[in-house]
Tab-separated table of C-alpha atoms and ligand atoms in Angstrom:
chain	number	residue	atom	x	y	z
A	846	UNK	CA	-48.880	-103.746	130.805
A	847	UNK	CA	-46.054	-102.533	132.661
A	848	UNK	CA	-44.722	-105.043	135.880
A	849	UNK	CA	-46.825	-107.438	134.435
A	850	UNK	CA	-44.847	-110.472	135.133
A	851	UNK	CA	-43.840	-109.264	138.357
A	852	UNK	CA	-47.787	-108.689	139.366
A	853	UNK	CA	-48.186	-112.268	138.120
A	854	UNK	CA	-45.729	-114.001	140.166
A	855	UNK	CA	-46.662	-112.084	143.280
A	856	UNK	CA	-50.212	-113.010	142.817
A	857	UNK	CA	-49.297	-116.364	142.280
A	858	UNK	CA	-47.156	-116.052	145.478
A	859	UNK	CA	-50.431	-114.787	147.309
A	860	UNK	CA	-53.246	-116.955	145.952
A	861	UNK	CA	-51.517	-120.047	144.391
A	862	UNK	CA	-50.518	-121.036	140.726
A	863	UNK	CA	-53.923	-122.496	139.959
A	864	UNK	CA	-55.754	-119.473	141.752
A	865	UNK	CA	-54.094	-117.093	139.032
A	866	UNK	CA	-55.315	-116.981	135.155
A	867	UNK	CA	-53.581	-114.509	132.634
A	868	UNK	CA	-55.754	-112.750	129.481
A	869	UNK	CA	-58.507	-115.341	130.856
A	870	UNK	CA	-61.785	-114.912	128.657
A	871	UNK	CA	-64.904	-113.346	131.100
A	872	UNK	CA	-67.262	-115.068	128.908
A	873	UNK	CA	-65.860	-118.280	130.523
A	874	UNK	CA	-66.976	-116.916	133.880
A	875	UNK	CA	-70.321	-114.743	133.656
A	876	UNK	CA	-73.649	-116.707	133.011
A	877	UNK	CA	-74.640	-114.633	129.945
A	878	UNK	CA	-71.359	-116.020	128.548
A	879	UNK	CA	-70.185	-112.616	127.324
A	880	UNK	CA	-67.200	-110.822	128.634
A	881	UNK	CA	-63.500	-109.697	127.152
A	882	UNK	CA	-60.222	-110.854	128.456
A	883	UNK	CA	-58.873	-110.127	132.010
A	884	UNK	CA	-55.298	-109.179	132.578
A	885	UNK	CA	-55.412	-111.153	135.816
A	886	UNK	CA	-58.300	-113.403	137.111
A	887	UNK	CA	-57.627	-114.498	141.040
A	888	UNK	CA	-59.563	-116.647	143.416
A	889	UNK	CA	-58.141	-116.169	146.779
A	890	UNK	CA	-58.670	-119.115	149.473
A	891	UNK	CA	-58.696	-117.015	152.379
A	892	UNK	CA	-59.427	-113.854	154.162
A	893	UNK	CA	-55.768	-113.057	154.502
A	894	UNK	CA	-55.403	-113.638	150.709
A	895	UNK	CA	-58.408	-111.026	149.429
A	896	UNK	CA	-56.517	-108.599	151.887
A	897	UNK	CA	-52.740	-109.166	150.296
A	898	UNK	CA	-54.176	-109.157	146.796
A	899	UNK	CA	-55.898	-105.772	147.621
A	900	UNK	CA	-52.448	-104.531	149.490
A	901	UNK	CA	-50.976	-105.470	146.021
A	902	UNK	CA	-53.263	-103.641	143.779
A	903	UNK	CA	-52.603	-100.666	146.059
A	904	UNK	CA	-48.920	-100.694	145.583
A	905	UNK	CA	-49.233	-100.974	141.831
A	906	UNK	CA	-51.568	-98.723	141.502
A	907	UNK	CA	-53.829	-101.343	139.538
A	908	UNK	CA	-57.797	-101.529	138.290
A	909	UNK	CA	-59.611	-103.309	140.128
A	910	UNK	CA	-63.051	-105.535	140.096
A	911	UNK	CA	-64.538	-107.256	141.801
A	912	UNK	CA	-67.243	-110.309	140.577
A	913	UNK	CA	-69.427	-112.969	142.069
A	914	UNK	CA	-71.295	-115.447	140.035
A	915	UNK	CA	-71.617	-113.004	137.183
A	916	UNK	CA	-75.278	-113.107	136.867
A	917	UNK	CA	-75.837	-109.641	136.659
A	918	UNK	CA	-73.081	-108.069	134.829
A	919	UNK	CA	-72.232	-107.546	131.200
A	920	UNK	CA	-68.530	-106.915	130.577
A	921	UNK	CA	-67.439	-104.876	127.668
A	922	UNK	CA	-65.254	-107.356	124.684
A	923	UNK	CA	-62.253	-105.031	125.137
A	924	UNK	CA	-62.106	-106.993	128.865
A	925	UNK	CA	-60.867	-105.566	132.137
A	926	UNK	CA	-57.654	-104.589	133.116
A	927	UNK	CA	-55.628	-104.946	136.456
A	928	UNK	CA	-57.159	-107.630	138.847
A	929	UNK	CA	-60.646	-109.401	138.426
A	930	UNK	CA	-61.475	-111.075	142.091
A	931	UNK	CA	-63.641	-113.805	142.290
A	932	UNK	CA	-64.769	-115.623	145.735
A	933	UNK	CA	-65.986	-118.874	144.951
A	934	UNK	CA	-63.279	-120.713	147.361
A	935	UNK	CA	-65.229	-118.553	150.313
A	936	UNK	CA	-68.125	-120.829	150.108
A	937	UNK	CA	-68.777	-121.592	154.123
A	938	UNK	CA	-71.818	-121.977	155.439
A	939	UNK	CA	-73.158	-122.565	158.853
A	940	UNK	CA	-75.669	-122.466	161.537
A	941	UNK	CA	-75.692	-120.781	164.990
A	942	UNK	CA	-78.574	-120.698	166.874
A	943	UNK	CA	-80.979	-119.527	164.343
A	944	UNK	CA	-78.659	-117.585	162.277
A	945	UNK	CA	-76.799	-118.827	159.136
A	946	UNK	CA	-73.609	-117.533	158.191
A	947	UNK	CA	-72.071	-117.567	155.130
A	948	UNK	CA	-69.363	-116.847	153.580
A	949	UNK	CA	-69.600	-114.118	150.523
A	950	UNK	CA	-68.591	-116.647	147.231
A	951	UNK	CA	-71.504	-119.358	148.620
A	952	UNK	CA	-73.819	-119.487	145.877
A	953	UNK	CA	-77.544	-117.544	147.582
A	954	UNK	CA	-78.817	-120.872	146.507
A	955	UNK	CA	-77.116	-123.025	148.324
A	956	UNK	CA	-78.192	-121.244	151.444
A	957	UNK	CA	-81.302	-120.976	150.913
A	958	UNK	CA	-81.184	-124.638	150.777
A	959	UNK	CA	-78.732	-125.251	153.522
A	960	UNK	CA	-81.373	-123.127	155.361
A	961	UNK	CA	-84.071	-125.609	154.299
A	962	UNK	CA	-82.707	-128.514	155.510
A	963	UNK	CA	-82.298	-126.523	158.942
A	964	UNK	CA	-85.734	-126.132	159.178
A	965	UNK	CA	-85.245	-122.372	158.954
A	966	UNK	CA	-87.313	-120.281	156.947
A	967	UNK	CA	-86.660	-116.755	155.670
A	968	UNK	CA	-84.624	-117.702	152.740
A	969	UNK	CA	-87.422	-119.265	150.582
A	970	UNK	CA	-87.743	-115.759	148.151
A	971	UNK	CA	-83.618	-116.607	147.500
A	972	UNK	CA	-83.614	-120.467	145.898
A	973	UNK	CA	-83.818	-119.595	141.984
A	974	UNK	CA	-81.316	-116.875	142.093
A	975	UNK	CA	-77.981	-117.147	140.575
A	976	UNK	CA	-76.032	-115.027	142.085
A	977	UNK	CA	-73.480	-115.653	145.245
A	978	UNK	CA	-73.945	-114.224	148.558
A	979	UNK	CA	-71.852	-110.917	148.223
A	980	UNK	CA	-73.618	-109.937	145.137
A	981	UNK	CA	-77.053	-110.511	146.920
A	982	UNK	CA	-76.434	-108.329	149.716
A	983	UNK	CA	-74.554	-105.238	147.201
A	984	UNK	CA	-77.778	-106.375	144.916
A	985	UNK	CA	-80.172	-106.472	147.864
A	986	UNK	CA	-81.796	-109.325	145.312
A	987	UNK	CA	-84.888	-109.894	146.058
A	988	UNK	CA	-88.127	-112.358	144.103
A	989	UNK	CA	-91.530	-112.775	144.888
A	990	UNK	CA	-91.740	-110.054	147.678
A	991	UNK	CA	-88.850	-111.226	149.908
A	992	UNK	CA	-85.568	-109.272	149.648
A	993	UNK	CA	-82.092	-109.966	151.371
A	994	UNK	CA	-82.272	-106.801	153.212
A	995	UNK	CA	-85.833	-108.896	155.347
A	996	UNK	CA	-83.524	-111.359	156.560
A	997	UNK	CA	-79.373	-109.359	157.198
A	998	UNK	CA	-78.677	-109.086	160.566
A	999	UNK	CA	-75.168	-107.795	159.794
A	1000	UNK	CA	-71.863	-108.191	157.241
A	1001	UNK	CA	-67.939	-108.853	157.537
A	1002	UNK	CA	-66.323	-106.183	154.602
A	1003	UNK	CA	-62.846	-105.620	153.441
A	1004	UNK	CA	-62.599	-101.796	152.417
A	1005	UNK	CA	-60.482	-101.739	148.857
A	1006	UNK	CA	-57.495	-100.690	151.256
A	1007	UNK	CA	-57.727	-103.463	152.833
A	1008	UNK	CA	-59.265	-102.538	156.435
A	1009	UNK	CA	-62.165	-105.226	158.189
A	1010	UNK	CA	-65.285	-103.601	159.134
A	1011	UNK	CA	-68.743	-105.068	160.525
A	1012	UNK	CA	-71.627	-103.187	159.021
A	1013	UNK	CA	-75.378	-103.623	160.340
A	1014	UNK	CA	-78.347	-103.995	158.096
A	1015	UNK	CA	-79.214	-100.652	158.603
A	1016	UNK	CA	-76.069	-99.117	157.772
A	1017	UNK	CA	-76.267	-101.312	154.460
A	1018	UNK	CA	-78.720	-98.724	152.958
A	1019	UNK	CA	-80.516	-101.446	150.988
A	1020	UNK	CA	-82.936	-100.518	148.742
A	1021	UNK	CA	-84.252	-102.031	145.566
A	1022	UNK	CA	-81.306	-103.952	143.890
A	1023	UNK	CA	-78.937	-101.124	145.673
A	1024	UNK	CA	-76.729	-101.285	148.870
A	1025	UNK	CA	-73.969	-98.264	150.043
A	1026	UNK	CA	-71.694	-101.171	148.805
A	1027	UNK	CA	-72.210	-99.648	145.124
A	1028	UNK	CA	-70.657	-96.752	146.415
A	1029	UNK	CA	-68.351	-97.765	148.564
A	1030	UNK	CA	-66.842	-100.706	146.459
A	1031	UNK	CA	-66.154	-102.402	149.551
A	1032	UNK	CA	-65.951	-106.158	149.770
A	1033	UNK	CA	-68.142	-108.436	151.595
A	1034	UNK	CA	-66.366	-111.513	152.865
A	1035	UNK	CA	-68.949	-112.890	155.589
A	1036	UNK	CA	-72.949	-112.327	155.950
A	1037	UNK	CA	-75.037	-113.596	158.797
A	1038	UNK	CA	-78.918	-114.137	157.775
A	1039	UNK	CA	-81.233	-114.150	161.257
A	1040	UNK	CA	-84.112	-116.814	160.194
A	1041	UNK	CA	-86.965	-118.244	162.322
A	1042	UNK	CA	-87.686	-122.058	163.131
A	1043	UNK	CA	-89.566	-123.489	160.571
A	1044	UNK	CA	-91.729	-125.889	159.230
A	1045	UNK	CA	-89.689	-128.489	156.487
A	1046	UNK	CA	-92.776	-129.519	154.604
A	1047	UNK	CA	-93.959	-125.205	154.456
A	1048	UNK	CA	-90.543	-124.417	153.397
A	1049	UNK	CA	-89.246	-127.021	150.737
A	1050	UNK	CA	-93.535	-126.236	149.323
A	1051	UNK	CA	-92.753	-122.424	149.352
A	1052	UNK	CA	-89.690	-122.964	147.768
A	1053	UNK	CA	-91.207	-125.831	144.779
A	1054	UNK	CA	-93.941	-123.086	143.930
A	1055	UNK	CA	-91.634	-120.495	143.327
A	1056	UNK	CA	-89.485	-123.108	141.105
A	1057	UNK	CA	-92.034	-123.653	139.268
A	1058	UNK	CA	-93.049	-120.025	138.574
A	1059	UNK	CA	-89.550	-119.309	137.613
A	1060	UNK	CA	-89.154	-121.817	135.234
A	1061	UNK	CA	-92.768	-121.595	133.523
A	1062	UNK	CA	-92.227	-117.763	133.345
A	1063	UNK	CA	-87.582	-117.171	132.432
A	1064	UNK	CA	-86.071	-118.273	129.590
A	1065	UNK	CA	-83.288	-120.043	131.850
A	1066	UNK	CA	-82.395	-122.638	128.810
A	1067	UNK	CA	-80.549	-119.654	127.292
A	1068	UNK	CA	-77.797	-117.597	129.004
A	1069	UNK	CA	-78.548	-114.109	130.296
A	1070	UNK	CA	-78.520	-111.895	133.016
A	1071	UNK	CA	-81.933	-111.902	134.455
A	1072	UNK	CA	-83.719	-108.993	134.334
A	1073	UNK	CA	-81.947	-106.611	132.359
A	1074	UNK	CA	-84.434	-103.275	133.811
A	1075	UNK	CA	-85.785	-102.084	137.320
A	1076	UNK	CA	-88.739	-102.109	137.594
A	1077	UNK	CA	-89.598	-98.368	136.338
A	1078	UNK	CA	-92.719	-96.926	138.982
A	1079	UNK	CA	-95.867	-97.855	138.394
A	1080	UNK	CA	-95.062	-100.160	135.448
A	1081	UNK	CA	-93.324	-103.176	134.620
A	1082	UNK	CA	-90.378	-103.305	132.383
A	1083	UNK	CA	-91.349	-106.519	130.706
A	1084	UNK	CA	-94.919	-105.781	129.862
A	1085	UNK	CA	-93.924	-102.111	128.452
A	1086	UNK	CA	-91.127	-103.946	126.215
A	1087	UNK	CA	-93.893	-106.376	125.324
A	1088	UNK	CA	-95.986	-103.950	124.122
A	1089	UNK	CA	-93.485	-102.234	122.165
A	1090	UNK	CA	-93.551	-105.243	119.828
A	1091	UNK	CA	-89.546	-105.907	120.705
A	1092	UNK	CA	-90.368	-109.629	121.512
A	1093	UNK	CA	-87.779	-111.532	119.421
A	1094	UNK	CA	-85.697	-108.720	118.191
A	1095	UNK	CA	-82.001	-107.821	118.674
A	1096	UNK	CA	-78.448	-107.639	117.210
A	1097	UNK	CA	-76.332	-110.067	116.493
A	1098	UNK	CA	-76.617	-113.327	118.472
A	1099	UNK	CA	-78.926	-111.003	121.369
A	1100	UNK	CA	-82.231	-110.943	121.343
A	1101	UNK	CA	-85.277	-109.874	123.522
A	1102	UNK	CA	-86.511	-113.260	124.993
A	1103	UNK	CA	-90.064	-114.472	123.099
A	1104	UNK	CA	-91.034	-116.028	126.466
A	1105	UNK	CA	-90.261	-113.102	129.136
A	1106	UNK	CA	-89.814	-109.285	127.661
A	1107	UNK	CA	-87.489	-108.275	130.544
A	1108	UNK	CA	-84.923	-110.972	129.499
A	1109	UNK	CA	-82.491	-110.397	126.598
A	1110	UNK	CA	-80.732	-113.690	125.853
A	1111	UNK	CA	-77.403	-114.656	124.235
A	1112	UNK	CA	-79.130	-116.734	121.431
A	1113	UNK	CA	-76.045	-117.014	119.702
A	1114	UNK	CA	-72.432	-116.473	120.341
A	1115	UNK	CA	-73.697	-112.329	121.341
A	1116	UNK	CA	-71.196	-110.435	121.898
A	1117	UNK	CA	-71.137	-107.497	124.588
A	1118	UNK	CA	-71.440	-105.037	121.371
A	1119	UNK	CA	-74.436	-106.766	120.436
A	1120	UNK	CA	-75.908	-107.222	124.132
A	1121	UNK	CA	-75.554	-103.561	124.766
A	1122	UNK	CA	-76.931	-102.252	120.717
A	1123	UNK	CA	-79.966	-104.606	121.944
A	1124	UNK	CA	-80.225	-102.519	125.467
A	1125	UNK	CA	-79.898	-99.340	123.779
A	1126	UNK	CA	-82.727	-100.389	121.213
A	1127	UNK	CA	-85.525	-101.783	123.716
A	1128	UNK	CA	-84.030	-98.065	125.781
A	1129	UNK	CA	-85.093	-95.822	122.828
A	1130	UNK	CA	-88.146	-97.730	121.958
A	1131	UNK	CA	-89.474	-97.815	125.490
A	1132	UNK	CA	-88.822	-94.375	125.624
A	1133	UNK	CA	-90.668	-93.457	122.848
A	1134	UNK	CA	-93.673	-95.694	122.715
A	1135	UNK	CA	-94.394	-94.690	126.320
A	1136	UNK	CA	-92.341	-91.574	127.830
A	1137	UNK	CA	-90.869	-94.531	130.249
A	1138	UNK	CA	-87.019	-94.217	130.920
A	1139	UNK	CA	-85.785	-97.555	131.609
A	1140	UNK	CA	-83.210	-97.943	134.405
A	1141	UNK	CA	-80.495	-100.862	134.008
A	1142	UNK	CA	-80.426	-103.480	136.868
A	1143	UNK	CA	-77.409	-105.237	135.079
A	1144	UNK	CA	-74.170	-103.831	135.414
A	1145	UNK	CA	-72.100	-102.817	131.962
A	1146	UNK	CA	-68.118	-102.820	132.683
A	1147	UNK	CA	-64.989	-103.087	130.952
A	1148	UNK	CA	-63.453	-101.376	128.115
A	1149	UNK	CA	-65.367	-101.375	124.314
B	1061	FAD	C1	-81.613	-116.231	135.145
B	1061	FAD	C2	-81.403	-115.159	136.161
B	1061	FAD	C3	-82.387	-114.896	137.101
B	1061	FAD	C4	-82.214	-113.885	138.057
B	1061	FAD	N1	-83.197	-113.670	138.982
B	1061	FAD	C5	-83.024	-112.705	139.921
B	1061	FAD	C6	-84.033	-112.474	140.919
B	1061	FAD	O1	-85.052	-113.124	140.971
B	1061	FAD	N2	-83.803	-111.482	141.820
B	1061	FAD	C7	-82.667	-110.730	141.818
B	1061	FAD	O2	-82.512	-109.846	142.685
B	1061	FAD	N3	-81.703	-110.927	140.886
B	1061	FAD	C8	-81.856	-111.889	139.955
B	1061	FAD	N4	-80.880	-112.096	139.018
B	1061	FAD	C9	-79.691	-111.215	138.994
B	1061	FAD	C10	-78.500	-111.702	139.838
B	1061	FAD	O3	-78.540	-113.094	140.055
B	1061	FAD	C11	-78.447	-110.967	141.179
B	1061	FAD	O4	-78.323	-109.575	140.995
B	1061	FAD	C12	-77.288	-111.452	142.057
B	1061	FAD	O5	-77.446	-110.911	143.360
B	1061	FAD	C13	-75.924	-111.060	141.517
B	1061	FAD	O6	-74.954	-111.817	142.225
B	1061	FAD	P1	-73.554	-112.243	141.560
B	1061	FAD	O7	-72.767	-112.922	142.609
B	1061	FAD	O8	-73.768	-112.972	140.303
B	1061	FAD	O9	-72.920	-110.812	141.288
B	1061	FAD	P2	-72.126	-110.325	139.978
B	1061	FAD	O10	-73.047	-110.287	138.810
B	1061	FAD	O11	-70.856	-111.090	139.841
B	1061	FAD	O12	-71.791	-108.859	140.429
B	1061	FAD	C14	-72.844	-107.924	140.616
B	1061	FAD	C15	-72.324	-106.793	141.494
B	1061	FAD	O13	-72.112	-107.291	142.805
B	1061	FAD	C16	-70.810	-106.982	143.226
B	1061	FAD	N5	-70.324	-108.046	144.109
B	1061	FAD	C17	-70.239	-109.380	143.841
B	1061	FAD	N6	-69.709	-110.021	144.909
B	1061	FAD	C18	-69.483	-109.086	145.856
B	1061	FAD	C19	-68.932	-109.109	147.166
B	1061	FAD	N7	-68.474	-110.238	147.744
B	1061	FAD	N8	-68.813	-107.942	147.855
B	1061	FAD	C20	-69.231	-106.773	147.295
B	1061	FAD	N9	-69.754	-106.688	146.064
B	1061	FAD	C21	-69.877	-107.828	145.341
B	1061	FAD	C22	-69.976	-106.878	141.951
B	1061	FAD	O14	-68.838	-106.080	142.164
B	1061	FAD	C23	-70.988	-106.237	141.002
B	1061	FAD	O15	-71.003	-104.846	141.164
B	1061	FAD	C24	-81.021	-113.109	138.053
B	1061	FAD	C25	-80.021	-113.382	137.104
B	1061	FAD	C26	-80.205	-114.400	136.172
B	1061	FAD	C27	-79.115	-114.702	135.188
């Protein structure tokens, strides 16, 4: 890559020494453990940072990507080139009144039980997903009929030149696992969440039943990316992949999940070849068995 020690010392100028990793492997950073090398992975610290690292992408005219917790993306094993951003350090949250704000790398998790022991409620549908708070809002992630976009009252976004912007949960365009952020690639830094008073006891009760449904139901002992498919109309991925027979098959070290269809796990060491061969296969099958055309939820990037 050409600059490419230049781009690494000015990165390291912006963000840190230990904020900046060269050629780091993405498997070491997405929950399904899959994932080529990046050229350059940064976490920025602050604000000020994501908005010099995206001035400096700009003047080299670099890639860019932009990842939260990496539970819902597959990257290629050729890797990603230019930047990979990653907001973990932004991991604020707080109450005012009865909102709670948070910054985008908080895990969705962690609110949802910060919001708990507020004795807010609101946030219940949120406390078994993986994902940080940025990715739930461009996600609009939802479980057990409550979605992000029931509870937004507004976001703080970067654009990817670099400009702030407030944007109002209407102007979000959420929709099932979409947002205008898909489009616009712009980055959330800040998201307040307008909850109601609540009752502790209701709450942390709501929030143990859907534990336990998760857990009985999602092979969570094995790495993956949740639910690979939307939910196609008027179906349900996992029982049409069920009835396909595809229960336990794969390639490689990927294979549909024995205890929930709509879950392909890395079994083994899979690599993004064999993750994606598996897609295509339960894709075709699907499609043939049943006339069904199976939409990806999980996002494929990177270079083959
Ligand atoms: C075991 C398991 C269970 C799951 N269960 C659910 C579930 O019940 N409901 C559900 O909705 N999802 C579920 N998921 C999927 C996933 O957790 C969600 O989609 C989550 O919202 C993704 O967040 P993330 O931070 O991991 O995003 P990533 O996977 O890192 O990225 C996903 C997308 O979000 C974008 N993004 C990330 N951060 C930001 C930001 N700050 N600003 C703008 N864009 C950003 C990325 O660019 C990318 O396009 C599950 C996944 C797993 C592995």
């Amino acid at each position: 890559m050409e600059h490419a020690e230049q781009i690494y010392q000015r990165l390291v100028e912006i963000c840190g020494e230990r904020n900046v990793l060269r050629d780091e492997p993405m498997k070491n950073h997405t929950l399904v453990r899959i994932g080529g090398k990046a050229d350059f992975l940064v976490w920025p610290e602050t604000y000020e940072q994501v908005i010099e690292v995206l001035r400096l992408k700009e003047e080299y005219g670099l890639p860019f990507t932009l990842l939260g917790n990496g539970s819902n993306v597959i990257i290629r094993d050729g890797g990603l080139r230019g930047i990979v951003m990653q907001l973990k350090h932004l991991n604020r949250i707080w109450r005012e009144g009865n909102n709670v704000i948070a910054q985008s790398g908080a895990d969705i998790k962690a609110v949802s039980r910060f919001a708990l022991e507020q004795h807010l409620t609101g946030l219940e549908f949120a406390c078994g997903i993986p994902g940080s708070v940025g990715g739930a809002i461009m996600m609009n992630a939802g479980a057990y009929g409550g979605e992000v976009k029931d509870v937004l009252d507004h976001v703080k976004v970067a654009t990817l030149s670099g400009e702030l912007k407030t944007l109002k949960n209407e102007e979000l365009e959420l929709g099932y696992r979409t947002s205008i952020i898909s489009r616009t690639h712009d980055i959330v830094l800040e998201v307040v969440f307008a909850l109601r008073p609540g009752d502790y006891a209701q709450i942390k009760a709501k929030m143990d039943d859907l534990t336990f449904q998760r857990e009985s139901k999602q092979p969570l002992e094995y790495p993956s990316v949740g639910s690979v498919f939307k939910r196609p109309p008027g179906y349900f991925a996992g029982k049409l992949i069920q009835d396909s027979g595809l229960q336990g098959k794969g390639f490689g070290g990927a294979e549909v999940s024995t205890k929930h269809a709509g879950f392909i796990i890395n079994k083994n060491n899979a690599t993004a070849a064999d993750y994606i061969a598996t897609i295509e296969m339960v894709r075709k099958t699907v499609k043939e068995k049943f006339g069904v055309d199976l939409e990806l939820e999980v996002k494929i990037i990177g270079e083959e």
